[in-house]
XYZ file of C-alpha atoms in Angstrom:
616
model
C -109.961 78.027 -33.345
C -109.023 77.774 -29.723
C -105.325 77.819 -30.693
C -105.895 81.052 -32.397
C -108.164 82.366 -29.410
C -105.409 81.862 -26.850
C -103.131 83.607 -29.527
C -104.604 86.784 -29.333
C -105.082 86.831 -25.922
C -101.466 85.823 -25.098
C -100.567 88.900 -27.759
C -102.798 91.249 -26.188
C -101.705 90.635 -22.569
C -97.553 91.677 -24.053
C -99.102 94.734 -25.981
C -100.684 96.204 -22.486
C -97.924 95.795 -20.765
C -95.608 97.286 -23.282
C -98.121 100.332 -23.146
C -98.080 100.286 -19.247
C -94.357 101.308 -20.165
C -94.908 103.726 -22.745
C -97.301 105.836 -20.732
C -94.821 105.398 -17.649
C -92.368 106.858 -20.292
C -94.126 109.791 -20.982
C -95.175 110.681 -17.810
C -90.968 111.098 -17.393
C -90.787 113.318 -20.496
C -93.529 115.383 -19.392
C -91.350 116.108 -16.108
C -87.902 116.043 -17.736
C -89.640 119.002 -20.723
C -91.043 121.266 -18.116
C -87.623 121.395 -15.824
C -85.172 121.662 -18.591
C -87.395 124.517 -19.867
C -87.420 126.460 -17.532
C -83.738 126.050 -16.343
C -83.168 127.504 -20.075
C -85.130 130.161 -19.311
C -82.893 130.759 -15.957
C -79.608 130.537 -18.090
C -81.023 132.776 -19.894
C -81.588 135.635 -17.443
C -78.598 134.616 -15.628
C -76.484 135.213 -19.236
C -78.302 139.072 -18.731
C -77.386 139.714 -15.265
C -74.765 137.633 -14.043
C -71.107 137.106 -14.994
C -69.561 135.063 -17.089
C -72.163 135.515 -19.524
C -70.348 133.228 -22.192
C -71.090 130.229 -19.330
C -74.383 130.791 -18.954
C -75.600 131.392 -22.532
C -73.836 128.063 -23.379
C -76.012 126.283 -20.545
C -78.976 128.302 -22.028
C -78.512 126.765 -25.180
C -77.668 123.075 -24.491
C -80.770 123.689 -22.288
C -82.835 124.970 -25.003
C -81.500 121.645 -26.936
C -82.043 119.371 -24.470
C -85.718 120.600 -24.670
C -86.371 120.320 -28.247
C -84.757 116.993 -28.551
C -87.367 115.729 -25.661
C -89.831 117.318 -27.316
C -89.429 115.390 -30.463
C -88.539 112.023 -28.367
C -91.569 112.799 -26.738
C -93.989 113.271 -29.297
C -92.570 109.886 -30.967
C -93.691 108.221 -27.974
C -96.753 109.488 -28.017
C -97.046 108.459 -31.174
C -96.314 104.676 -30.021
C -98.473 105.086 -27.273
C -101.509 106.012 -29.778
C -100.398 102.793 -32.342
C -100.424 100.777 -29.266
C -103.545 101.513 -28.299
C -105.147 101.085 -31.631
C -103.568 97.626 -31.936
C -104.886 96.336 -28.336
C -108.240 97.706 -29.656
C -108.000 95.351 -33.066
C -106.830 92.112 -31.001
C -109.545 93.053 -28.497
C -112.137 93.419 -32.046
C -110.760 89.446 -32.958
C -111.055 88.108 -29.509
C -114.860 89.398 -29.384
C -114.970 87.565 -32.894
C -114.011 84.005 -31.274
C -116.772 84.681 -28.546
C -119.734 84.951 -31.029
C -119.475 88.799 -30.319
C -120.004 91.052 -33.472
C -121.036 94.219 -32.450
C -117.690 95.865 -32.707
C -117.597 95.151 -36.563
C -119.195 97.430 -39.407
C -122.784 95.286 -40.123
C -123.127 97.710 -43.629
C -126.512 98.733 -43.195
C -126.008 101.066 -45.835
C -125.653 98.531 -48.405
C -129.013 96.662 -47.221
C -131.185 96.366 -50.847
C -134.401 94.641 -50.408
C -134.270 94.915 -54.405
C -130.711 93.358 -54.795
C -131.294 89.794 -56.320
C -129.889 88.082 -53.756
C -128.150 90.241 -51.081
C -131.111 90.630 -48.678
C -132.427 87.510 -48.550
C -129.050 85.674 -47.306
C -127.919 88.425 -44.787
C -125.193 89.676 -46.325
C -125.483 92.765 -44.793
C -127.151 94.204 -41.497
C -126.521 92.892 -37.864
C -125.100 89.727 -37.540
C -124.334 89.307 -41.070
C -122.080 87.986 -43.065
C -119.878 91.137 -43.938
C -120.236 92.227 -40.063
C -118.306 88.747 -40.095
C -115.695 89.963 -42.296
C -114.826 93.404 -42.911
C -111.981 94.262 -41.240
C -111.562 97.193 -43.721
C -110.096 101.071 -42.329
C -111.198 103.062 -45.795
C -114.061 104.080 -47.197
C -112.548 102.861 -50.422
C -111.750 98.922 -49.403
C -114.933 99.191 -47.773
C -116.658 99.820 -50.337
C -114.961 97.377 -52.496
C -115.564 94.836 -49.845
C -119.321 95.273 -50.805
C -119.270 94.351 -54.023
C -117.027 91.451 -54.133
C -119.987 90.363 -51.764
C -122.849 91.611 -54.362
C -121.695 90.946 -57.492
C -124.309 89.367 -59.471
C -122.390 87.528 -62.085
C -118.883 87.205 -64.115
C -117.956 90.202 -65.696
C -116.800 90.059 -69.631
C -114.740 87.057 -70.018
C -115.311 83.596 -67.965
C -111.745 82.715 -68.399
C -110.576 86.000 -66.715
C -112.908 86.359 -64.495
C -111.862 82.571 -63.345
C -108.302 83.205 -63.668
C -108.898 86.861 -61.574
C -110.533 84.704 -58.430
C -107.651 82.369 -58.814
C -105.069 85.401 -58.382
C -107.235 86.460 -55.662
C -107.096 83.255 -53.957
C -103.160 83.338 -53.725
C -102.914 86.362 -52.711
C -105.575 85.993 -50.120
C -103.928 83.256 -48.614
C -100.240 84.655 -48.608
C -101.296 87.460 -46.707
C -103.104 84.971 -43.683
C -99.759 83.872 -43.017
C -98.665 87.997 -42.204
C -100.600 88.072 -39.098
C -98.557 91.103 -37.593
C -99.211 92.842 -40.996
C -102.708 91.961 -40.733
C -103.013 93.172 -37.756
C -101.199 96.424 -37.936
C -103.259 97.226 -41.242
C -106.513 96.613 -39.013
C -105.471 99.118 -36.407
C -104.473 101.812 -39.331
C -107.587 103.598 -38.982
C -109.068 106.235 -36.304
C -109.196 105.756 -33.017
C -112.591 104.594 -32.418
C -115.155 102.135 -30.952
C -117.507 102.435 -34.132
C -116.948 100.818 -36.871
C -117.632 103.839 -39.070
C -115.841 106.105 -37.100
C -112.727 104.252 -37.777
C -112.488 104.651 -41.379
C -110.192 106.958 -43.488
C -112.349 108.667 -45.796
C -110.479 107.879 -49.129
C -113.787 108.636 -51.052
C -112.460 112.296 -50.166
C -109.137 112.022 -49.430
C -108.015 111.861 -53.131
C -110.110 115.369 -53.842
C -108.183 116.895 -50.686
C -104.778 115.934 -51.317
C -105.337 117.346 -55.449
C -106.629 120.883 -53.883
C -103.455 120.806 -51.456
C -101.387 120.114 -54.512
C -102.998 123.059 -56.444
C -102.527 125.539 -53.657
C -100.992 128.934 -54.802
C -98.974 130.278 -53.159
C -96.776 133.746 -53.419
C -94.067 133.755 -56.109
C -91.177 135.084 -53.723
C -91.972 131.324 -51.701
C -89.661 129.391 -54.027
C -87.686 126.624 -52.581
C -84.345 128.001 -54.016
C -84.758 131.293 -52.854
C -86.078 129.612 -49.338
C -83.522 127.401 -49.250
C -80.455 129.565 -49.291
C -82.284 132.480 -47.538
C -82.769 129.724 -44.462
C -79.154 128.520 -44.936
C -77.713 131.965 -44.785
C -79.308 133.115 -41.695
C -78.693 129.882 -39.857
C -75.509 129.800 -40.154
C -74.881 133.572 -39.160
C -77.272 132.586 -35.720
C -74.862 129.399 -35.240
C -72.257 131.779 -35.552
C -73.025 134.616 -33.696
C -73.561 131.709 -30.857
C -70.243 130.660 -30.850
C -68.864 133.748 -31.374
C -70.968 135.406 -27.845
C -69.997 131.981 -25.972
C -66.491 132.561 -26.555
C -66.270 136.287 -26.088
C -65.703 138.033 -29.747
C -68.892 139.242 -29.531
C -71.947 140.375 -26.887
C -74.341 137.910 -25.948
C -77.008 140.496 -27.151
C -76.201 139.677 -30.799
C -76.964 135.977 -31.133
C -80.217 136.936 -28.932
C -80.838 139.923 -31.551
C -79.805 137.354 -34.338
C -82.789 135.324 -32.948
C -85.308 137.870 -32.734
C -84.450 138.700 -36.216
C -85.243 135.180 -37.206
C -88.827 135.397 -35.559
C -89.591 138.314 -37.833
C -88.425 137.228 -40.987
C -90.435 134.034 -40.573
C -94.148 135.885 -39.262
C -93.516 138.746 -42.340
C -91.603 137.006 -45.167
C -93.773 133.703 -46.090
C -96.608 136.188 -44.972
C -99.730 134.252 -44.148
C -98.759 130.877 -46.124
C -97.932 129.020 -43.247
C -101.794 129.591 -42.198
C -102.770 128.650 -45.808
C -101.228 125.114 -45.890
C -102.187 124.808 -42.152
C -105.698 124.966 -43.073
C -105.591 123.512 -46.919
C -103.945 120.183 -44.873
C -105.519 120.143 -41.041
C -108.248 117.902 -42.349
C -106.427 115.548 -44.051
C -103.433 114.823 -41.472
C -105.366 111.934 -39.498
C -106.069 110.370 -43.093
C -102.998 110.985 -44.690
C -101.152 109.615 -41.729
C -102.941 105.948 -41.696
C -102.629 105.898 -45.198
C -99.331 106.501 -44.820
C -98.823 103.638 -41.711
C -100.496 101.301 -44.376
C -98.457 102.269 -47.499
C -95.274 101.536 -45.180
C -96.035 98.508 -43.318
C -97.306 97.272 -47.272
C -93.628 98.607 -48.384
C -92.056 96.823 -45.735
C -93.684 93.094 -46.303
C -92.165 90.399 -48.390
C -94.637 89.124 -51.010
C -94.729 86.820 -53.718
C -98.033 86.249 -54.883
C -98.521 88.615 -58.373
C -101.545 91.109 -57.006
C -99.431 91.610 -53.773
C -96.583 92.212 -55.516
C -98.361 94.218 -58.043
C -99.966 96.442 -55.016
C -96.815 97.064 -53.527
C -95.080 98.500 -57.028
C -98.170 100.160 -57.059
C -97.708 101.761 -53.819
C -94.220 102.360 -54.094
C -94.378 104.834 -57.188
C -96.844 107.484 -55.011
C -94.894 106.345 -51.346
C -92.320 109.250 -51.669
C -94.961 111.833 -52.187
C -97.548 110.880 -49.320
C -94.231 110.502 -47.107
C -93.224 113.839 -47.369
C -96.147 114.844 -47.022
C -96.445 113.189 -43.218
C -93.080 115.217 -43.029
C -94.476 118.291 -43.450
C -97.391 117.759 -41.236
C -95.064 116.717 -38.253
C -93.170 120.013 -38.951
C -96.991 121.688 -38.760
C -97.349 119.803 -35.496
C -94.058 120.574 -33.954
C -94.525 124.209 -34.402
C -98.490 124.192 -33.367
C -98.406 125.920 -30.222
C -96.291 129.295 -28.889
C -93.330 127.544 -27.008
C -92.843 125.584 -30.517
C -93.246 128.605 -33.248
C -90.599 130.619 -30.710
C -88.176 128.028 -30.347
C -88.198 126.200 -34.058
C -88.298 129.471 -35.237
C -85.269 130.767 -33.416
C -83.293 127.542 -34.374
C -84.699 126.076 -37.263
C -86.626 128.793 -39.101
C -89.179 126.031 -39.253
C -91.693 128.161 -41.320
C -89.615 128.707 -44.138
C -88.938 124.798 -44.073
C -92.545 124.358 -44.127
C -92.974 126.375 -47.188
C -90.122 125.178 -49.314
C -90.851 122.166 -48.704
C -94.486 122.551 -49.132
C -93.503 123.916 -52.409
C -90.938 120.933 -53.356
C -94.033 118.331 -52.889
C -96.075 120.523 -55.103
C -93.756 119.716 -57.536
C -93.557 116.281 -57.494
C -95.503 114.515 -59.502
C -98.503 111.655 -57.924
C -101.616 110.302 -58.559
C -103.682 110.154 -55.683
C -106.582 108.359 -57.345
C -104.328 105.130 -58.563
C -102.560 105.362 -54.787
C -105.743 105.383 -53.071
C -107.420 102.719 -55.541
C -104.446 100.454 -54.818
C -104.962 100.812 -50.863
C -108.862 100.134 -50.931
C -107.576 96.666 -52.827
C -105.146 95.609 -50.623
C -108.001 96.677 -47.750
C -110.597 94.326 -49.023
C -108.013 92.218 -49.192
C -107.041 92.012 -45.796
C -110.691 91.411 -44.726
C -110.533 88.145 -47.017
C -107.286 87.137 -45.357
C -108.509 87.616 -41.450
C -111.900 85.419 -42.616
C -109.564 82.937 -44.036
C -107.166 83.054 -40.787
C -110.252 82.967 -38.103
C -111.548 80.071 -40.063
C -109.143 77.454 -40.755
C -111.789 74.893 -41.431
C -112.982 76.191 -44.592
C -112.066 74.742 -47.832
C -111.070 76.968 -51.374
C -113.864 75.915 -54.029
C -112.807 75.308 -57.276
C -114.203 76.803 -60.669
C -114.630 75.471 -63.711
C -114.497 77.590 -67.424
C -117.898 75.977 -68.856
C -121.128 77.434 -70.634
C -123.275 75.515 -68.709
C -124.314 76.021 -64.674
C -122.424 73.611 -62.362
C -122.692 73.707 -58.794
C -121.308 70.289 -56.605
C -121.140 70.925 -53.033
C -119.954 68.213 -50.842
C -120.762 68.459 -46.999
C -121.790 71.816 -47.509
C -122.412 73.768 -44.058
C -123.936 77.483 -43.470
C -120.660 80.284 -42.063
C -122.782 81.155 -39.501
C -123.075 77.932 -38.043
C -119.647 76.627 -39.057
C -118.540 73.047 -38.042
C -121.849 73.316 -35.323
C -123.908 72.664 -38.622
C -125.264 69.026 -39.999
C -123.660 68.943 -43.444
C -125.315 68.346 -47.162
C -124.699 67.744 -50.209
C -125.932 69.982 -52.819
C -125.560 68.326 -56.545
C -127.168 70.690 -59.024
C -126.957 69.601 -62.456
C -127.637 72.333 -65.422
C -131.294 73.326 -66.142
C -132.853 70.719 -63.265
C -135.318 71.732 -60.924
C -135.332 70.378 -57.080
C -138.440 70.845 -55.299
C -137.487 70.048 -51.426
C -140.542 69.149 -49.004
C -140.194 69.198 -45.477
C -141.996 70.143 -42.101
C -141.696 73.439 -40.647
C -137.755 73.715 -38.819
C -136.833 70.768 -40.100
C -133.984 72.508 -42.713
C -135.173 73.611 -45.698
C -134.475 77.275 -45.437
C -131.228 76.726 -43.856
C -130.369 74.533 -46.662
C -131.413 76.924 -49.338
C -129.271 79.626 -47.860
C -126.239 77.599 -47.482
C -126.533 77.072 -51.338
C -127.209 80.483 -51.447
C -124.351 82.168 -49.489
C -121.809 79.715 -50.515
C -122.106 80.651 -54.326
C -121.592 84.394 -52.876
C -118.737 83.577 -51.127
C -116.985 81.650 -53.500
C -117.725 84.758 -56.277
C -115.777 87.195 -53.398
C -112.994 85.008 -53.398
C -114.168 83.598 -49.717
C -113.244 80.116 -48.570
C -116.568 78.194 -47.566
C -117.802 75.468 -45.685
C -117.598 72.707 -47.341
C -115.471 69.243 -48.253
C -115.446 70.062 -51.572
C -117.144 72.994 -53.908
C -117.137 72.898 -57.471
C -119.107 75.564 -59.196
C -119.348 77.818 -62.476
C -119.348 81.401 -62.998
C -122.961 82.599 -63.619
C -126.033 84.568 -61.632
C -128.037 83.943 -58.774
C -131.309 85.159 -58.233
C -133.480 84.311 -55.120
C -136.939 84.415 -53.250
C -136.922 83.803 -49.886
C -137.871 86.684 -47.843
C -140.944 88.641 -49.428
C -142.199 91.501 -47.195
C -145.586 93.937 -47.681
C -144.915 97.725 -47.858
C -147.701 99.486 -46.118
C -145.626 102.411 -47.030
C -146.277 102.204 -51.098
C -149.314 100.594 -50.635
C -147.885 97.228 -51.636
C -149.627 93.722 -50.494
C -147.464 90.738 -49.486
C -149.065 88.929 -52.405
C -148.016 92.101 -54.765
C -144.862 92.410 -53.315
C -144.158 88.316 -54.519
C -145.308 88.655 -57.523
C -143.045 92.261 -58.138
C -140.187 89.776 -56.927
C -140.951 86.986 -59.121
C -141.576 90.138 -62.055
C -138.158 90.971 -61.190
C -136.479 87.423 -61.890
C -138.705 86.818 -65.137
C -136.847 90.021 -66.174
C -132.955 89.079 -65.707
C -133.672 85.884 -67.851
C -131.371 85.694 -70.600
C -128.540 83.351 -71.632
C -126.749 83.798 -68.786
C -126.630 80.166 -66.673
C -128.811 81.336 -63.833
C -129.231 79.743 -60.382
C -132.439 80.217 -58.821
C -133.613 79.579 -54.937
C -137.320 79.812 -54.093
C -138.582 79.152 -50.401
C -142.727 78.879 -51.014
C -143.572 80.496 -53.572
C -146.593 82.730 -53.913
C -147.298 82.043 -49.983
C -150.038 85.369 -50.155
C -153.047 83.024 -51.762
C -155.252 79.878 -51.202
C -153.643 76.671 -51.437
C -154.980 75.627 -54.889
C -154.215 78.986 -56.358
C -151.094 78.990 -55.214
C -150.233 75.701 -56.238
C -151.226 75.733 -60.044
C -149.517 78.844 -60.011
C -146.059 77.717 -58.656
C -146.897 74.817 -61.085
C -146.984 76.874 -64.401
C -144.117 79.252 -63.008
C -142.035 76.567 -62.607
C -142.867 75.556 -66.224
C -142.177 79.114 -67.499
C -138.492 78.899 -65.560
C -137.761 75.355 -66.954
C -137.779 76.634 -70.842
C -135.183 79.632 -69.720
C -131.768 78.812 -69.247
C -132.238 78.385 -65.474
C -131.178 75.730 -62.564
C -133.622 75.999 -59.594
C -134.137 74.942 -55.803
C -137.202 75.492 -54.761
C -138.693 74.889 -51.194
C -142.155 74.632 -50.603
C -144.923 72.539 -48.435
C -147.642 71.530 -50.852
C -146.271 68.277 -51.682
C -148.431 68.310 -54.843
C -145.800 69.944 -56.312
C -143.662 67.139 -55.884
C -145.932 65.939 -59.197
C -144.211 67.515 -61.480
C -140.821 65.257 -61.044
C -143.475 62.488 -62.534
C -144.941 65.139 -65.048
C -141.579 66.521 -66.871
C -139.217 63.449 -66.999
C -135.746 63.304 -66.087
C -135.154 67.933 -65.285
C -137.481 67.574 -61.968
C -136.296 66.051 -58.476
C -138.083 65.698 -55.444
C -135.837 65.894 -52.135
C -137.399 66.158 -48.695
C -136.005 66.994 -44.818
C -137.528 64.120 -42.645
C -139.191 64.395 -39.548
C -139.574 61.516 -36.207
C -142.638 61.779 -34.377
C -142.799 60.135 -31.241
C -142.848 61.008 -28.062
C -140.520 64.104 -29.495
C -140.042 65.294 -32.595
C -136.317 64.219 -34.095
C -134.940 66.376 -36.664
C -131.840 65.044 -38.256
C -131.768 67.934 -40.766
C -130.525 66.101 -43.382
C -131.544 66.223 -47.315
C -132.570 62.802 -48.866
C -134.420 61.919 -52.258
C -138.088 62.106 -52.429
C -141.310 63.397 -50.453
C -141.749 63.922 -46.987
C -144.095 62.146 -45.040
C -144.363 63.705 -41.760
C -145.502 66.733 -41.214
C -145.475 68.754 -37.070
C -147.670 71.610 -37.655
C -150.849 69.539 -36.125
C -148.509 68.005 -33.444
C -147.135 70.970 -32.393
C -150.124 72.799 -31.984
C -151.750 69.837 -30.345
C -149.065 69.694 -27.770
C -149.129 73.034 -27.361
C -152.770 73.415 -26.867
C -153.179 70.020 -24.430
C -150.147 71.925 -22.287
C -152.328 75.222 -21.806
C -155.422 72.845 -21.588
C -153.866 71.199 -18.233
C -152.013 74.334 -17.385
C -155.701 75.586 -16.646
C -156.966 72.782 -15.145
C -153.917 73.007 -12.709
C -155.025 76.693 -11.686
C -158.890 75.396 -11.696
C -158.339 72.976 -8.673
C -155.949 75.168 -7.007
């Protein structure tokens, strides 16, 4: 991890300076644009007044050149200049990562379900959590997509596929954490923002808005043939009148005249269709373009893996059209002030251009909803593939096609904590019940939701922390995290009791994993623990494999009462002087308890905390 730390610092440090030189660049251009304009304008009334016209309308138009080539060199750099920045923002986003520092990543409050079966009790979403920790995504659409790789409850349709899909995942996943620059370059592909939100293309639009621009009508006498050799006509009579006034045939009035012509014919002839596609496309240029930066630097990759490879063919059918469109945008921005409708217009007839060609992509045939589809995939994607790069220590579980729940997890360790956490074992076998004991903080929770969050990563297509992870498709369902709503009118008791409603109803043949932490925690201890007891009983006779956390050890009875499908585990406590926790699950019941200790302690510290101040 430090390796990759000093990485992206060593990366970053190169990219500022090489945008120290860009801006230094364009601060040149900006100079070099202004003085070559106006000496064009000087040729130009020099070519009126003095003699030899010929010479000076020849400087006026090399001038005039000059100034439209380092106005395009110019806004190319700029260009750079905004990638650049954008990319020093991403490696900045990954070096925050490495320092425990979150804040600049999407947390997905929006997805936060209190209802979800096992989202909100595991923090999968919200600050902190665990796809804060790994989206990376720049659409709506990946984003999106991202979300329910994380929430998806169980296999869908055939185990086999489903199996073989994570598999294809997996590959492809960890293909595209060895293209760190494409990585990278992907990540900085959306807006220009420091929130998260901000920075996504809105591809759950996007798709709608490039289908209305492709159904925009337009006036009949706008067709491209008729455009086309209308522009090439009165070009080449402009070019020609040029040459003909530099070299004295004809007046240097006529090419100017020719000119003037050309600014007419482009404000009357395409009437106000210019204006149309300006405003059918001005929302969708900062979109389009980032979709377009990914689609390229996609096209431009080597890949092997089949769902890469199957991306890029993807992409590769609907490139051409989004391309051209970029094309036509950059001929909307060239032109998108006075100086640049006057001079394209005088030398390009840029207008017309913008309308044929407007016209020609109309034509073409795409489908924005498979391009955009195929970019939220490889998106989501990408997010897997940075997790898997900024944590080299995790380990690819493996799945197995069976009927029947499995879950082995050797040295299994929570993400958050990473390689900072005491490892356990977790050994479920099918329809078994393990009630684990333990005094407060001494790792039952944690343990539950390392269970918990490694079955959802390993469902995403996530590495996890672990030796070794060997687990089955099937659902999870858990019960850790029961709130009142004062809102609805709803108890904590009642709100338990609507979450353990909630479980009794997704009980079916489906091989179902469920984690408890203290069940029905709103009543007295008897009542609660003869009903956990005949709950428990209801579960066992349902195709269910349970972990259950809890502090009346009298539960720990009912490994004696139902045979061989109940275990007892426990997390030991040390009381001494201190209390040792070693956080670590064994067999059995635990014996020591800390509540009464700490409270003691606690209370004999304010006791002579008092006394202190008494005497004083």
């Amino acid at each position: 991890m430090t390796h990759r730390l000093q990485d992206l610092e060593q990366r970053t440090a190169r990219l500022q300076q090489q945008l120290a030189h860009l801006r230094h660049k364009s601060q040149w251009f900006t100079v070099a644009q202004i003085g070559m304009f106006l000496a064009a304008l000087g040729m130009v009334a020099c070519a009126v007044t003095y003699q030899p016209k010929s010479l000076y309308a020849l400087s006026a138009a090399v001038l005039f050149a000059g100034y439209l080539l380092l106005r395009r060199t110019d806004g190319r750099n700029s260009r750079n200049i905004e990638r650049q920045q954008r990319l020093i923002a991403a490696y900045q986003r990954e070096i925050s990562y490495f320092h425990g520092d979150y804040s600049c990543f999407d947390e997905g409050k929006d997805y936060i379900d209190a209802s979800h079966p096992f989202s909100f009790d595991l923090d999968l979403f919200g600050k902190d959590s665990l796809f804060q920790r790994v989206c990376r995504t720049v659409t709506v659409g990946g984003r999106n997509l991202l979300a329910q790789w994380l929430t998806k409850e169980t296999a869908d349709g055939n185990r086999k596929d489903f199996i073989d899909g994570l598999g294809q995942r997996r590959k492809a996943v960890e293909e595209l954490a060895r293209h760190d620059d494409f990585l990278m370059n992907v990540k900085a592909s959306g807006q220009r923002s420091d929130k998260a939100m901000e920075r996504l293309l809105r591809t759950d639009w996007l798709a709608d808005a490039l289908t209305a621009a492709h159904a925009l009508k337009l006036p009949k006498r706008c067709s491209p043939k008729w455009l086309k050799g209308t522009r090439a006509v009165l070009l080449a009579g402009f070019y020609l009148s040029v040459v003909a006034a530099l070299t004295g045939f004809v007046p240097v009035i006529l090419p100017i005249a020719w000119g003037t012509l050309h600014l007419l014919f482009a404000t009357i002839f395409p009437g106000n269709s210019v204006r149309r596609i300006m405003t059918t496309l001005q929302n969708i240029h900062t979109l389009s373009e980032g979709l377009d930066r990914i689609i390229r630097l996609t096209l431009a990759e080597e890949f092997h893996e089949e769902v890469n490879k199957t991306l890029q063919a993807s992409l590769r059918q609907q490139a051409a059209s989004l391309a051209e469109m970029e094309q036509i945008l950059q001929d909307i921005d060239n032109r998108n002030n006075e100086a640049g409708i006057l001079l394209f217009n005088v030398f390009a007839l840029i207008d017309l251009s913008i309308v044929r060609r407007f016209k020609l992509w109309q034509q073409s045939s795409a489908d924005f909803e498979t391009l955009i589809r195929s970019v939220s995939v490889l998106d989501a994607l990408v997010s897997l593939a940075s997790y898997r790069q900024n944590e080299p220590a995790t380990t690819w579980p493996t799945f197995v096609d069976t009927p029947s729940m499995v879950f082995e997890g050797k040295a299994l360790r929570h993400p958050f904590l990473g390689l900072q956490a005491v490892a356990n074992d977790a050994m479920l076998q099918d329809r078994n019940f393990y009630i684990i004991t333990g005094a407060n903080m001494a790792g039952k929770s944690t343990y539950l939701r390392t269970v918990g969050i490694s079955w959802v990563m390993a469902m995403a297509g996530l590495p996890v922390y672990a030796d070794r992870l060997t687990l089955s498709p099937c659902r999870l369902f858990t019960g850790m995290r029961t709130s009142d709503d004062l809102t609805h009118g709803i108890s904590y008791f009642n709100a338990e009791l609507l979450r353990l409603k909630q479980l009794i109803g997704v009980l079916d043949d489906t091989p179902t994993l469920v984690i408890l932490d203290e069940i029905l925690r709103g009543t007295n201890s008897k009542d609660k623990l003869h009903g956990s007891q005949i709950f428990l009983e209801y579960l066992s006779r349902h195709n269910v494999t349970a972990i259950i956390a809890t502090h009346d050890l009298e539960l720990s009875q009912m490994a004696e009462d139902h045979g061989e499908r109940f275990h007892n585990y426990c997390f030991e406590i040390s009381i001494g002087e201190q209390i040792t926790y070693d956080y670590r699950i064994t067999s059995g019941i635990a014996k020591n308890q800390n509540a009464t200790y700490l409270l003691k302690k606690m209370i004999t510290a304010e006791t002579t905390t008092m006394e202190k101040k008494t005497k004083e």
